[in-house]
PDB file of C-alpha atoms in Angstrom:
ATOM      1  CA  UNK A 280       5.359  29.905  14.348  1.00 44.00           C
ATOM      2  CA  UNK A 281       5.845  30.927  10.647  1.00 47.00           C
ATOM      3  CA  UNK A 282       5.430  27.707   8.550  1.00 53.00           C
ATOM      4  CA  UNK A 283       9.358  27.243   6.792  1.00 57.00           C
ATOM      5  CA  UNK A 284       9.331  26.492   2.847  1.00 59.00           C
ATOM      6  CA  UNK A 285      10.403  22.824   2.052  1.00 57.00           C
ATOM      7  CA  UNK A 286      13.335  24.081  -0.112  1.00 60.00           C
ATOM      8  CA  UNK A 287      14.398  25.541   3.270  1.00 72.00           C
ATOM      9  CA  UNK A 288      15.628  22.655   4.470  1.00 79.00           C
ATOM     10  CA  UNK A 289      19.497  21.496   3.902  1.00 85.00           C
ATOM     11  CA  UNK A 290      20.354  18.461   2.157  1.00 86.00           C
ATOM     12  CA  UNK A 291      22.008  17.610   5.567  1.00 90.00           C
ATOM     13  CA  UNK A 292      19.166  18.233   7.447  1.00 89.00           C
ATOM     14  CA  UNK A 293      16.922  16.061   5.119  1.00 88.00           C
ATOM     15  CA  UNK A 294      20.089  13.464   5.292  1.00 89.00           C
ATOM     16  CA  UNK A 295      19.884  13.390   9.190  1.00 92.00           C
ATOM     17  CA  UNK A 296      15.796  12.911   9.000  1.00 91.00           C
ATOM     18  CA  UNK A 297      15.997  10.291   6.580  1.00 89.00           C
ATOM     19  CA  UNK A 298      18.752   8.256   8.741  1.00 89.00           C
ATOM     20  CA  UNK A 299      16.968   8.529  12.150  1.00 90.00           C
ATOM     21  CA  UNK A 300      13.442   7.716  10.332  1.00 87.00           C
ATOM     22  CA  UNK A 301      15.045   4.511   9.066  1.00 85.00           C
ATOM     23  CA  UNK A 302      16.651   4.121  12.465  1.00 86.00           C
ATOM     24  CA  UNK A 303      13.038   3.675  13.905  1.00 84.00           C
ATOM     25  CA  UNK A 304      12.205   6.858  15.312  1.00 87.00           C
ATOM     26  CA  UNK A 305       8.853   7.856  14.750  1.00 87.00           C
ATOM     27  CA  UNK A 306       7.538  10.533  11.978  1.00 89.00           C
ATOM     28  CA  UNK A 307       6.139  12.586  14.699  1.00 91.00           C
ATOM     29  CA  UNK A 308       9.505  12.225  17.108  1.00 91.00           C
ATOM     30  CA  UNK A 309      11.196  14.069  14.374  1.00 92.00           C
ATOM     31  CA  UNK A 310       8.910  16.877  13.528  1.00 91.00           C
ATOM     32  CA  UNK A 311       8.758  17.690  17.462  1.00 92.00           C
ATOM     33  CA  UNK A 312      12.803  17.716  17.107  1.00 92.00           C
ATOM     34  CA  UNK A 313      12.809  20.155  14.298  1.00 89.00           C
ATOM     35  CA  UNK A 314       9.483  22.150  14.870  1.00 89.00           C
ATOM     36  CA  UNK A 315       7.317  20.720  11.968  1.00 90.00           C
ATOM     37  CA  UNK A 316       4.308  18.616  11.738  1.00 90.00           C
ATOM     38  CA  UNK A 317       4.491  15.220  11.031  1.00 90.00           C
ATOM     39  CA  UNK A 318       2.521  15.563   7.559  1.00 91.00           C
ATOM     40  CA  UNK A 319       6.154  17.510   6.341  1.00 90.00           C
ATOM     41  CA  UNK A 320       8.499  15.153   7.957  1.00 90.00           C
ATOM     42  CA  UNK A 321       6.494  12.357   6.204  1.00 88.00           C
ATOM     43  CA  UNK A 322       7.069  14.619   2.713  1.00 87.00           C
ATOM     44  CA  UNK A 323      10.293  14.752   3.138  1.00 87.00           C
ATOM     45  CA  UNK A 324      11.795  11.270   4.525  1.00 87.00           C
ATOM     46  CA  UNK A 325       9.448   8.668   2.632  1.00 82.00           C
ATOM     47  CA  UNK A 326      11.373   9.228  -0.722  1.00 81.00           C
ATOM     48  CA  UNK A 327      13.787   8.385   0.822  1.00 77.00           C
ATOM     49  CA  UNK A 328      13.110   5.788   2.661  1.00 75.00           C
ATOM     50  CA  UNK A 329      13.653   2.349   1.973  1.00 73.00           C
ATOM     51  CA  UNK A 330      11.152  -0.009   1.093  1.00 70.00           C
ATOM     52  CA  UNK A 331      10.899  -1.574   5.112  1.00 66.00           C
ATOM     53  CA  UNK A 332       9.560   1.571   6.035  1.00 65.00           C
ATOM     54  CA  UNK A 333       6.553   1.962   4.136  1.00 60.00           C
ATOM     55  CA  UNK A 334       3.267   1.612   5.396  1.00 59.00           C
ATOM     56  CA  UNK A 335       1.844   0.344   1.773  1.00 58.00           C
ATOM     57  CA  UNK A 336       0.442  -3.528   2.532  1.00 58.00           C
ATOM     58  CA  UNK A 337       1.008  -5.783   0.174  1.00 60.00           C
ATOM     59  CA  UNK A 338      -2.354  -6.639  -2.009  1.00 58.00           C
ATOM     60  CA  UNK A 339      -3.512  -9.610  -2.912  1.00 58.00           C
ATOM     61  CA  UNK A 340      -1.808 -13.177  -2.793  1.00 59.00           C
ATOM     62  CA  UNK A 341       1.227 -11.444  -1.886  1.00 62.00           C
ATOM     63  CA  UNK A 342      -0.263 -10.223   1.519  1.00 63.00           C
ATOM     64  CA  UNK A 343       0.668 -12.195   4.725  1.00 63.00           C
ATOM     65  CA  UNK A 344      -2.992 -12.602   6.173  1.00 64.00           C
ATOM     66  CA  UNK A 345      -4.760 -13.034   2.621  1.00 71.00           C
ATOM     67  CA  UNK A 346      -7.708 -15.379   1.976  1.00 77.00           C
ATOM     68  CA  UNK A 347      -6.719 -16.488  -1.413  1.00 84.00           C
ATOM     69  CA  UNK A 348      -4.352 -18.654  -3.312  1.00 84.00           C
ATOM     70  CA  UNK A 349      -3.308 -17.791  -7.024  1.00 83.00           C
ATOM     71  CA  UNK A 350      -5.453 -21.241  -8.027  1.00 87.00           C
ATOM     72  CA  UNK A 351      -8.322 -20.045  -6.059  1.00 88.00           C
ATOM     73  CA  UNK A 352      -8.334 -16.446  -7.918  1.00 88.00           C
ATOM     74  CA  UNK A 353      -7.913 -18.285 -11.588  1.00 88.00           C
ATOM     75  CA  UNK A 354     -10.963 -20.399 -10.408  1.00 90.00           C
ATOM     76  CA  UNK A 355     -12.724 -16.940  -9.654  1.00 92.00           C
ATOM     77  CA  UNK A 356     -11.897 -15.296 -12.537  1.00 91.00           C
ATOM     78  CA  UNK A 357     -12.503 -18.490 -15.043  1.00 91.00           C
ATOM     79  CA  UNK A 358     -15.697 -19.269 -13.395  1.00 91.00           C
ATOM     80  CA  UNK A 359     -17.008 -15.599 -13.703  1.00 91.00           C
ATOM     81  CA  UNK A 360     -15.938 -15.429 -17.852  1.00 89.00           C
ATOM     82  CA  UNK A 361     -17.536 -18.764 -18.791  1.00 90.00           C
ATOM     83  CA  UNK A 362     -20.754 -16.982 -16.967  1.00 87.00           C
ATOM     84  CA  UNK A 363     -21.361 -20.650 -14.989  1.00 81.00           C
ATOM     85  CA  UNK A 364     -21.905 -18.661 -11.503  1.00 91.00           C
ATOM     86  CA  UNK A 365     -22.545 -14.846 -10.275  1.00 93.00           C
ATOM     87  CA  UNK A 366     -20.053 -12.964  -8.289  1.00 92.00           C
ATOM     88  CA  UNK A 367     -22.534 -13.209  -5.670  1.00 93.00           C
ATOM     89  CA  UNK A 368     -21.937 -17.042  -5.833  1.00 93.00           C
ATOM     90  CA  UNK A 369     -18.652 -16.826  -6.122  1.00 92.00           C
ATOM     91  CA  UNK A 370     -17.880 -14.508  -2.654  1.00 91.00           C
ATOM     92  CA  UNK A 371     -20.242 -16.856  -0.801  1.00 91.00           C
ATOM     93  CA  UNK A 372     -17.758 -20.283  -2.033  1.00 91.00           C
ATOM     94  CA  UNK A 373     -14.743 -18.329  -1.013  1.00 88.00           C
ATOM     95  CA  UNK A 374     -16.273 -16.560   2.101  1.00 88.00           C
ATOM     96  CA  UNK A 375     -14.795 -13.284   0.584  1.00 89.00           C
ATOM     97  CA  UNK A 376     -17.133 -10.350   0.054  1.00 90.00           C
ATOM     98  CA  UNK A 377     -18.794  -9.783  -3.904  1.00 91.00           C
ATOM     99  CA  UNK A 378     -16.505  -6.411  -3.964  1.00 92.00           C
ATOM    100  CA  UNK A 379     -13.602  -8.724  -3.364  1.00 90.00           C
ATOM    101  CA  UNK A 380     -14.582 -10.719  -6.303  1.00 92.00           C
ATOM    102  CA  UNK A 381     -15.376  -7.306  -8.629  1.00 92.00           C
ATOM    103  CA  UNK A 382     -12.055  -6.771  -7.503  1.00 90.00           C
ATOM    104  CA  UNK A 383     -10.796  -9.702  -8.729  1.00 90.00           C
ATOM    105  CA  UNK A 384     -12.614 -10.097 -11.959  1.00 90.00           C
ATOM    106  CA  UNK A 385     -11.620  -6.609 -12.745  1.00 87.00           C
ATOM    107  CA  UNK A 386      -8.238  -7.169 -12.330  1.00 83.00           C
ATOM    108  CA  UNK A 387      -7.895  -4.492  -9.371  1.00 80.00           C
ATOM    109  CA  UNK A 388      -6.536  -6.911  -7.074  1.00 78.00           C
ATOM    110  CA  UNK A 389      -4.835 -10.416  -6.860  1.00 72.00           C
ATOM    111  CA  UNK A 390      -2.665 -10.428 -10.078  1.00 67.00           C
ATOM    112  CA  UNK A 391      -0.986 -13.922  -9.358  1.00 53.00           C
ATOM    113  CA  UNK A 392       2.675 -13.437 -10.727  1.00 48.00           C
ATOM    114  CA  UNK A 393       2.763 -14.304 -14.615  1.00 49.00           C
ATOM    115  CA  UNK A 394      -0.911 -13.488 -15.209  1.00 51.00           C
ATOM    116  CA  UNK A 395      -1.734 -10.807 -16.519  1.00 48.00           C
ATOM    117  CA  UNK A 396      -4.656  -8.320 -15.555  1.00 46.00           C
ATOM    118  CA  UNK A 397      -7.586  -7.201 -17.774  1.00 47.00           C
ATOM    119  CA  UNK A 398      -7.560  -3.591 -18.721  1.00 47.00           C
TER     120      UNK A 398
END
């Protein structure tokens, strides 16, 4: 099968993609229905898509199953800068890893709403 050009595709087509991905049906469902793989499908629908539908996990305090509260990062990250404890330290008091508290010092992850992150 001869691989089709994205800019083949009618708006319509895309349109009717779009709704049944949002619907529920599967990535892979849809490439099957219109002879793709699911790696286009997925190019073409998650613009699209709303929000729900994404696979991106929330990071930091704002994820479901996260270890953390906003007090305990400020305690993480004010510990590390007055240089009272190592990260080391640190992961073992919050039963988090050390990258998790790189992370954290570095601003890479947990950015409780209103702080803001170093550069």
């Amino acid at each position: 099968m001869r691989a089709r050009r994205l800019s083949s595709f009618s708006d319509d087509v895309i349109a009717d993609m779009v709704a049944r991905y949002v619907s529920g049906e599967s990535q892979t469902s849809i490439a099957r229905t219109y002879g793709l793989d699911q790696p286009t499908v997925s190019h073409l629908v998650r613009p699209h898509a709303p929000p729900e539908r994404s696979r991106r996990r929330a990071h930091g305090t704002t994820n479901g199953a996260g270890k953390l509260t906003d007090d305990q990062v400020r305690h993480i990250r004010s510990s590390f800068d007055t240089g009272a404890i190592t990260q080391v330290s640190l992961a073992r008091q919050h039963d988090i890893s050390p990258s998790t508290v790189h992370g954290i010092i570095k601003g890479k992850t947990h950015s409780p709403f209103g702080e803001s992150t170093p550069n």
